[in-house]
Amino acid sequence: MENKDQKEKIYEEFYKYIGSIHAENTAREADDIIEKSKDLDFPEELDHWFKGYLGEAIKKDKKNKFKSSFISIAKRAAIIFIVLAIGGFATTMSVEAYRIRFFNLVTEVTERYTSFSLEEESDKITSSNIILEKSFFYPTYIPIGYIESDAQSYGELRVVYFENDNGDKIEFLQSGLNSDFQLDTEDAITEDITINGYKGFLVSKEGLKTLLWFTDTNSFLLMGKLDQQEIVSMAESLAFIK
Amino acid sequence: MFAALVDSEEDRSKLEQIYIKYKNLMYYIANDILHNTHESEDVVQSSIIKIANYIEKIDDINCNKTKSLIVTIVKSTSIDIYRRKKDKYFIDLDEVSGRIESDEVPLDDVVIRLDQAKELTEKLSKLKNEYANILTLKYYHQFNDKEIAEVLNITNENARIRLYRAKVALKQLMLKNQ
């Protein structure tokens, strides 16, 4: 049996060697053709097709990444909820409640991140996510050099990406009030901020600014390498697009 | 045409470099076989999508291994279109299903001489280039039967039969050389 296996290995190595010689011959043939085809009249349509093909692949990749990060956030939020439900407050350093119109905004600050969620007062209104079903908010101020590069929707969640020539990106996310958020606040500077009269939180870490705020109907998140004035101006410029 | 599995920035960059470097080569080979610009464009598109499926197997875009794989993919795709267009009743010997007892062809009765490998490869390629291609895909590129079938536009079973016949043909050439 061992003898048979050894023989097969020898045969395989021999075939591999034959394959490497054939590949070398084919590559030589390819080099000749490359030389001959230098001045070939190559169809432009194919370049357009390839550009579109790569663009599609990038979009798919972004979608998948966003979906998986959203699922990951949701999973972590669920874990936190369970921890809270069983009274496991051991890791919680502080819990504060801010009253935002008909909702209580609960921030939970742990050593590594801060989670934000809304608790609805039972005898008041129900969240009005209907607004996002047909219409959405869009910033009327966009920092110089940035243009919209992509936009995606997942249920009530809508994300718009802006990008400048250097490849710097701004991510603008809007959702209903059912979304919970966790922001990486480890070694970050956090401050409370007001956006058009609504409570918001600005997190600055390694040049990246994340601004999260809630209105009566929606939650918003802006993230990018911007200075504070720019990110606040962008947030304050939101207009309702029907 | 669907966007294949180029789901990382590194893979997309590699595919883009391959396209830029080898687009003329691909189009030239396709047009040389088909003499039709539209069909040649289709071949380049199909070939790029096939290459995208195996992009993780490609380490160096400039090496002989990569060039050989690209040429094999483009030629197979072009020949497949040519055959379908030229003669729909074309039947390759390898396409005819047949039973084979084993995938292995014993080489016990021949002497493996590495100094004759170059000559044997050239003879095998002249006898039938598809035989040299399939041995290369299987043992040098380490493709499995399903991947070989996809690259060569044949069924898994026919890939297995062709591989077997390639080994038999090589053995006969070795016997002649002794």
PDB file of N, CA and C in Angstrom, chain A residues 148-193:
ATOM      1  N   GLU A 148     -21.298  62.445  -3.625  1.00  0.00           N
ATOM      2  CA  GLU A 148     -21.946  61.175  -3.257  1.00  0.00           C
ATOM      3  C   GLU A 148     -21.352  60.056  -4.095  1.00  0.00           C
ATOM      4  N   SER A 149     -20.935  58.970  -3.439  1.00  0.00           N
ATOM      5  CA  SER A 149     -20.328  57.861  -4.188  1.00  0.00           C
ATOM      6  C   SER A 149     -21.194  56.609  -4.173  1.00  0.00           C
ATOM      7  N   ASP A 150     -22.072  56.507  -3.192  1.00  0.00           N
ATOM      8  CA  ASP A 150     -22.911  55.306  -3.120  1.00  0.00           C
ATOM      9  C   ASP A 150     -24.050  55.556  -2.143  1.00  0.00           C
ATOM     10  N   ALA A 151     -25.139  54.841  -2.332  1.00  0.00           N
ATOM     11  CA  ALA A 151     -26.256  54.924  -1.378  1.00  0.00           C
ATOM     12  C   ALA A 151     -26.921  53.566  -1.323  1.00  0.00           C
ATOM     13  N   GLN A 152     -27.243  53.129  -0.121  1.00  0.00           N
ATOM     14  CA  GLN A 152     -27.861  51.807   0.029  1.00  0.00           C
ATOM     15  C   GLN A 152     -28.970  51.862   1.073  1.00  0.00           C
ATOM     16  N   SER A 153     -29.978  51.001   0.896  1.00  0.00           N
ATOM     17  CA  SER A 153     -31.073  50.937   1.874  1.00  0.00           C
ATOM     18  C   SER A 153     -31.231  49.518   2.367  1.00  0.00           C
ATOM     19  N   TYR A 154     -31.455  49.366   3.655  1.00  0.00           N
ATOM     20  CA  TYR A 154     -31.749  48.057   4.245  1.00  0.00           C
ATOM     21  C   TYR A 154     -32.934  48.263   5.169  1.00  0.00           C
ATOM     22  N   GLY A 155     -34.118  47.918   4.701  1.00  0.00           N
ATOM     23  CA  GLY A 155     -35.302  48.154   5.515  1.00  0.00           C
ATOM     24  C   GLY A 155     -35.427  49.634   5.809  1.00  0.00           C
ATOM     25  N   GLU A 156     -35.510  49.968   7.074  1.00  0.00           N
ATOM     26  CA  GLU A 156     -35.677  51.379   7.418  1.00  0.00           C
ATOM     27  C   GLU A 156     -34.340  52.123   7.505  1.00  0.00           C
ATOM     28  N   LEU A 157     -33.279  51.384   7.262  1.00  0.00           N
ATOM     29  CA  LEU A 157     -31.942  51.973   7.351  1.00  0.00           C
ATOM     30  C   LEU A 157     -31.491  52.459   5.975  1.00  0.00           C
ATOM     31  N   ARG A 158     -30.938  53.672   5.929  1.00  0.00           N
ATOM     32  CA  ARG A 158     -30.431  54.182   4.657  1.00  0.00           C
ATOM     33  C   ARG A 158     -29.039  54.761   4.891  1.00  0.00           C
ATOM     34  N   VAL A 159     -28.112  54.391   4.031  1.00  0.00           N
ATOM     35  CA  VAL A 159     -26.738  54.877   4.187  1.00  0.00           C
ATOM     36  C   VAL A 159     -26.307  55.560   2.897  1.00  0.00           C
ATOM     37  N   VAL A 160     -25.723  56.733   3.031  1.00  0.00           N
ATOM     38  CA  VAL A 160     -25.189  57.440   1.863  1.00  0.00           C
ATOM     39  C   VAL A 160     -23.695  57.654   2.111  1.00  0.00           C
ATOM     40  N   TYR A 161     -22.904  57.374   1.112  1.00  0.00           N
ATOM     41  CA  TYR A 161     -21.457  57.566   1.219  1.00  0.00           C
ATOM     42  C   TYR A 161     -21.038  58.756   0.350  1.00  0.00           C
ATOM     43  N   PHE A 162     -20.155  59.558   0.877  1.00  0.00           N
ATOM     44  CA  PHE A 162     -19.558  60.648   0.112  1.00  0.00           C
ATOM     45  C   PHE A 162     -18.046  60.402   0.093  1.00  0.00           C
ATOM     46  N   GLU A 163     -17.414  60.776  -1.001  1.00  0.00           N
ATOM     47  CA  GLU A 163     -15.986  60.495  -1.114  1.00  0.00           C
ATOM     48  C   GLU A 163     -15.280  61.650  -1.829  1.00  0.00           C
ATOM     49  N   ASN A 164     -14.059  61.965  -1.404  1.00  0.00           N
ATOM     50  CA  ASN A 164     -13.291  62.992  -2.136  1.00  0.00           C
ATOM     51  C   ASN A 164     -12.187  62.336  -2.969  1.00  0.00           C
ATOM     52  N   ASP A 165     -11.419  63.139  -3.675  1.00  0.00           N
ATOM     53  CA  ASP A 165     -10.400  62.607  -4.590  1.00  0.00           C
ATOM     54  C   ASP A 165      -9.314  61.829  -3.867  1.00  0.00           C
ATOM     55  N   ASN A 166      -9.120  62.129  -2.578  1.00  0.00           N
ATOM     56  CA  ASN A 166      -8.088  61.407  -1.815  1.00  0.00           C
ATOM     57  C   ASN A 166      -8.582  60.066  -1.296  1.00  0.00           C
ATOM     58  N   GLY A 167      -9.850  59.759  -1.578  1.00  0.00           N
ATOM     59  CA  GLY A 167     -10.411  58.495  -1.088  1.00  0.00           C
ATOM     60  C   GLY A 167     -10.956  58.595   0.331  1.00  0.00           C
ATOM     61  N   ASP A 168     -10.977  59.833   0.914  1.00  0.00           N
ATOM     62  CA  ASP A 168     -11.575  60.000   2.248  1.00  0.00           C
ATOM     63  C   ASP A 168     -13.093  59.862   2.121  1.00  0.00           C
ATOM     64  N   LYS A 169     -13.685  59.202   3.092  1.00  0.00           N
ATOM     65  CA  LYS A 169     -15.118  58.932   2.990  1.00  0.00           C
ATOM     66  C   LYS A 169     -15.896  59.539   4.146  1.00  0.00           C
ATOM     67  N   ILE A 170     -17.121  59.944   3.848  1.00  0.00           N
ATOM     68  CA  ILE A 170     -18.062  60.341   4.899  1.00  0.00           C
ATOM     69  C   ILE A 170     -19.235  59.371   4.785  1.00  0.00           C
ATOM     70  N   GLU A 171     -19.634  58.829   5.913  1.00  0.00           N
ATOM     71  CA  GLU A 171     -20.765  57.905   5.914  1.00  0.00           C
ATOM     72  C   GLU A 171     -21.917  58.586   6.628  1.00  0.00           C
ATOM     73  N   PHE A 172     -23.061  58.653   5.982  1.00  0.00           N
ATOM     74  CA  PHE A 172     -24.239  59.269   6.594  1.00  0.00           C
ATOM     75  C   PHE A 172     -25.325  58.207   6.701  1.00  0.00           C
ATOM     76  N   LEU A 173     -25.708  57.914   7.920  1.00  0.00           N
ATOM     77  CA  LEU A 173     -26.674  56.836   8.158  1.00  0.00           C
ATOM     78  C   LEU A 173     -27.920  57.417   8.805  1.00  0.00           C
ATOM     79  N   GLN A 174     -29.081  57.011   8.324  1.00  0.00           N
ATOM     80  CA  GLN A 174     -30.326  57.445   8.971  1.00  0.00           C
ATOM     81  C   GLN A 174     -31.217  56.240   9.169  1.00  0.00           C
ATOM     82  N   SER A 175     -31.938  56.273  10.253  1.00  0.00           N
ATOM     83  CA  SER A 175     -32.779  55.125  10.571  1.00  0.00           C
ATOM     84  C   SER A 175     -33.965  55.602  11.395  1.00  0.00           C
ATOM     85  N   GLY A 176     -34.848  54.669  11.738  1.00  0.00           N
ATOM     86  CA  GLY A 176     -35.947  55.010  12.636  1.00  0.00           C
ATOM     87  C   GLY A 176     -35.425  55.063  14.056  1.00  0.00           C
ATOM     88  N   LEU A 177     -36.305  54.918  14.989  1.00  0.00           N
ATOM     89  CA  LEU A 177     -35.859  55.027  16.382  1.00  0.00           C
ATOM     90  C   LEU A 177     -35.656  53.663  17.035  1.00  0.00           C
ATOM     91  N   ASN A 178     -35.763  52.621  16.226  1.00  0.00           N
ATOM     92  CA  ASN A 178     -35.602  51.292  16.815  1.00  0.00           C
ATOM     93  C   ASN A 178     -34.143  50.824  16.846  1.00  0.00           C
ATOM     94  N   SER A 179     -33.269  51.603  16.207  1.00  0.00           N
ATOM     95  CA  SER A 179     -31.878  51.157  16.123  1.00  0.00           C
ATOM     96  C   SER A 179     -31.090  51.532  17.373  1.00  0.00           C
ATOM     97  N   ASP A 180     -30.287  50.620  17.828  1.00  0.00           N
ATOM     98  CA  ASP A 180     -29.356  50.916  18.910  1.00  0.00           C
ATOM     99  C   ASP A 180     -27.976  51.105  18.289  1.00  0.00           C
ATOM    100  N   PHE A 181     -27.177  51.927  18.884  1.00  0.00           N
ATOM    101  CA  PHE A 181     -25.839  52.178  18.334  1.00  0.00           C
ATOM    102  C   PHE A 181     -24.781  51.928  19.396  1.00  0.00           C
ATOM    103  N   GLN A 182     -23.660  51.420  18.969  1.00  0.00           N
ATOM    104  CA  GLN A 182     -22.514  51.302  19.864  1.00  0.00           C
ATOM    105  C   GLN A 182     -21.357  52.028  19.208  1.00  0.00           C
ATOM    106  N   LEU A 183     -20.786  52.968  19.880  1.00  0.00           N
ATOM    107  CA  LEU A 183     -19.649  53.687  19.304  1.00  0.00           C
ATOM    108  C   LEU A 183     -18.392  53.339  20.074  1.00  0.00           C
ATOM    109  N   ASP A 184     -17.306  53.210  19.325  1.00  0.00           N
ATOM    110  CA  ASP A 184     -16.024  52.902  19.955  1.00  0.00           C
ATOM    111  C   ASP A 184     -15.528  54.164  20.670  1.00  0.00           C
ATOM    112  N   THR A 185     -15.614  54.164  21.983  1.00  0.00           N
ATOM    113  CA  THR A 185     -15.210  55.367  22.732  1.00  0.00           C
ATOM    114  C   THR A 185     -13.954  55.123  23.572  1.00  0.00           C
ATOM    115  N   GLU A 186     -13.330  53.974  23.331  1.00  0.00           N
ATOM    116  CA  GLU A 186     -12.104  53.688  24.086  1.00  0.00           C
ATOM    117  C   GLU A 186     -11.003  54.671  23.661  1.00  0.00           C
ATOM    118  N   ASP A 187     -10.420  55.370  24.603  1.00  0.00           N
ATOM    119  CA  ASP A 187      -9.388  56.385  24.348  1.00  0.00           C
ATOM    120  C   ASP A 187      -9.872  57.485  23.397  1.00  0.00           C
ATOM    121  N   ALA A 188     -11.162  57.737  23.385  1.00  0.00           N
ATOM    122  CA  ALA A 188     -11.709  58.768  22.492  1.00  0.00           C
ATOM    123  C   ALA A 188     -12.182  59.963  23.324  1.00  0.00           C
ATOM    124  N   ILE A 189     -12.302  61.102  22.635  1.00  0.00           N
ATOM    125  CA  ILE A 189     -12.853  62.283  23.321  1.00  0.00           C
ATOM    126  C   ILE A 189     -14.338  62.333  22.967  1.00  0.00           C
ATOM    127  N   THR A 190     -15.188  62.376  23.967  1.00  0.00           N
ATOM    128  CA  THR A 190     -16.634  62.423  23.688  1.00  0.00           C
ATOM    129  C   THR A 190     -17.196  63.716  24.263  1.00  0.00           C
ATOM    130  N   GLU A 191     -18.156  64.277  23.566  1.00  0.00           N
ATOM    131  CA  GLU A 191     -18.810  65.468  24.123  1.00  0.00           C
ATOM    132  C   GLU A 191     -20.261  65.527  23.679  1.00  0.00           C
ATOM    133  N   ASP A 192     -21.075  66.104  24.543  1.00  0.00           N
ATOM    134  CA  ASP A 192     -22.484  66.303  24.202  1.00  0.00           C
ATOM    135  C   ASP A 192     -22.573  67.510  23.279  1.00  0.00           C
ATOM    136  N   ILE A 193     -23.511  67.435  22.372  1.00  0.00           N
ATOM    137  CA  ILE A 193     -23.609  68.488  21.370  1.00  0.00           C
ATOM    138  C   ILE A 193     -25.088  68.678  21.007  1.00  0.00           C
TER     139      ILE A 193
END
